[in-house]
XYZ file of C-alpha atoms in Angstrom:
133
model
C 0.000 0.000 0.000
C 1.437 3.360 -1.000
C 1.109 6.443 1.112
C -0.055 9.650 -0.603
C 2.736 11.178 -2.616
C 4.996 8.107 -2.385
C 6.821 7.211 -5.560
C 6.637 10.669 -7.083
C 8.745 13.726 -6.626
C 7.326 16.687 -4.805
C 7.636 20.219 -6.010
C 8.434 23.060 -3.632
C 5.310 24.527 -2.091
C 3.173 21.553 -3.143
C 1.942 21.000 0.395
C 0.806 24.639 0.632
C 4.018 25.790 2.314
C 5.879 28.858 1.190
C 8.270 28.557 -1.715
C 11.626 29.881 -0.603
C 14.609 31.057 -2.566
C 16.420 27.845 -1.588
C 14.363 26.071 -4.243
C 14.418 28.776 -6.879
C 17.539 29.701 -8.790
C 18.560 33.343 -8.933
C 18.060 33.624 -12.683
C 14.421 32.592 -12.277
C 13.827 35.295 -9.659
C 15.535 37.951 -11.797
C 13.926 36.822 -15.040
C 17.371 36.182 -16.492
C 18.307 39.865 -16.372
C 21.839 40.888 -15.543
C 22.454 42.029 -11.999
C 23.081 45.726 -11.292
C 26.511 46.910 -10.270
C 27.276 47.657 -6.656
C 27.632 51.338 -7.621
C 23.849 51.655 -8.020
C 22.983 50.295 -4.565
C 25.784 49.728 -2.102
C 25.438 47.273 0.755
C 24.978 50.225 3.121
C 22.313 52.066 1.113
C 19.137 52.373 3.187
C 15.732 51.610 1.642
C 12.120 51.943 2.808
C 8.660 52.020 1.278
C 7.494 55.259 -0.268
C 4.398 56.700 1.422
C 0.952 55.753 0.114
C 2.157 52.979 -2.185
C 0.351 49.689 -2.780
C 1.921 46.324 -3.454
C 2.077 45.634 -7.207
C -0.656 43.190 -8.281
C 1.637 40.572 -9.776
C 4.305 40.764 -7.075
C 6.250 37.567 -6.547
C 7.055 36.121 -3.133
C 10.404 37.898 -2.949
C 8.868 41.297 -3.718
C 6.153 40.628 -1.134
C 8.842 39.814 1.437
C 10.737 43.021 0.582
C 7.485 44.973 0.902
C 6.859 43.553 4.370
C 10.453 44.112 5.513
C 10.681 47.682 4.263
C 7.287 48.725 5.610
C 8.777 48.981 9.106
C 11.346 51.638 8.257
C 14.781 51.890 6.713
C 16.900 48.776 6.196
C 20.213 48.450 4.429
C 20.512 46.487 1.198
C 22.655 43.963 3.104
C 19.926 43.506 5.738
C 17.241 42.958 3.093
C 19.444 40.402 1.356
C 20.145 38.572 4.622
C 16.499 38.508 5.727
C 15.419 37.140 2.339
C 18.345 34.709 2.214
C 19.039 35.872 -1.341
C 22.348 36.716 -2.986
C 23.079 40.442 -2.682
C 22.973 40.923 -6.457
C 19.469 39.473 -6.671
C 18.273 41.649 -3.772
C 19.827 44.701 -5.478
C 17.984 43.951 -8.709
C 14.619 43.542 -6.963
C 15.183 46.700 -4.910
C 16.227 48.634 -8.023
C 13.042 47.528 -9.799
C 10.898 48.710 -6.881
C 12.805 52.008 -6.714
C 12.380 52.650 -10.448
C 8.637 51.941 -10.119
C 8.425 54.558 -7.360
C 7.681 52.119 -4.544
C 10.895 52.611 -2.569
C 12.847 55.511 -1.191
C 16.572 55.158 -0.756
C 19.058 57.091 1.270
C 22.807 56.898 0.924
C 24.705 55.515 3.853
C 26.251 58.112 6.140
C 29.817 59.019 5.196
C 32.662 57.281 6.979
C 34.041 59.039 10.004
C 37.168 61.011 9.297
C 40.337 60.364 11.229
C 41.190 62.829 13.961
C 44.787 63.706 14.653
C 46.432 62.389 17.807
C 46.839 65.843 19.392
C 43.073 66.427 19.331
C 42.391 63.044 20.920
C 44.958 63.744 23.648
C 43.337 67.132 24.381
C 39.931 65.464 24.741
C 41.401 62.785 26.998
C 43.138 65.395 29.203
C 39.913 67.426 29.370
C 37.911 64.387 30.446
C 40.560 63.443 32.988
C 40.463 66.913 34.509
C 36.647 66.835 34.731
C 36.192 63.324 36.050
C 39.682 62.839 37.506
């Protein structure tokens, strides 16, 4: 006696569960398009949903996940990629599509801190020492 489903291969999501990117190759998610360069969206670029936008009607599961993630505020491209468990290039492409459609806002990462010369640091240290001894 065979149990249901025995002897045949199962497809991802067949049992009603979510289809994850582990089962879907990157080129399927991106539609075979080439991935954007890191110059367009760096790992540190912050993204969030634009106000008063609605989820596109034919949004795939990855776009839906991005929509849910970014609805809570700004996240970096690296964070979106990690939460979705997608390669960074694929996340960049999906985020770029949403940005070009007007669904996302992006903000450049803050600039790196500049080095301060040793004399300035010593003055601050001496000032703190004299205050808190």
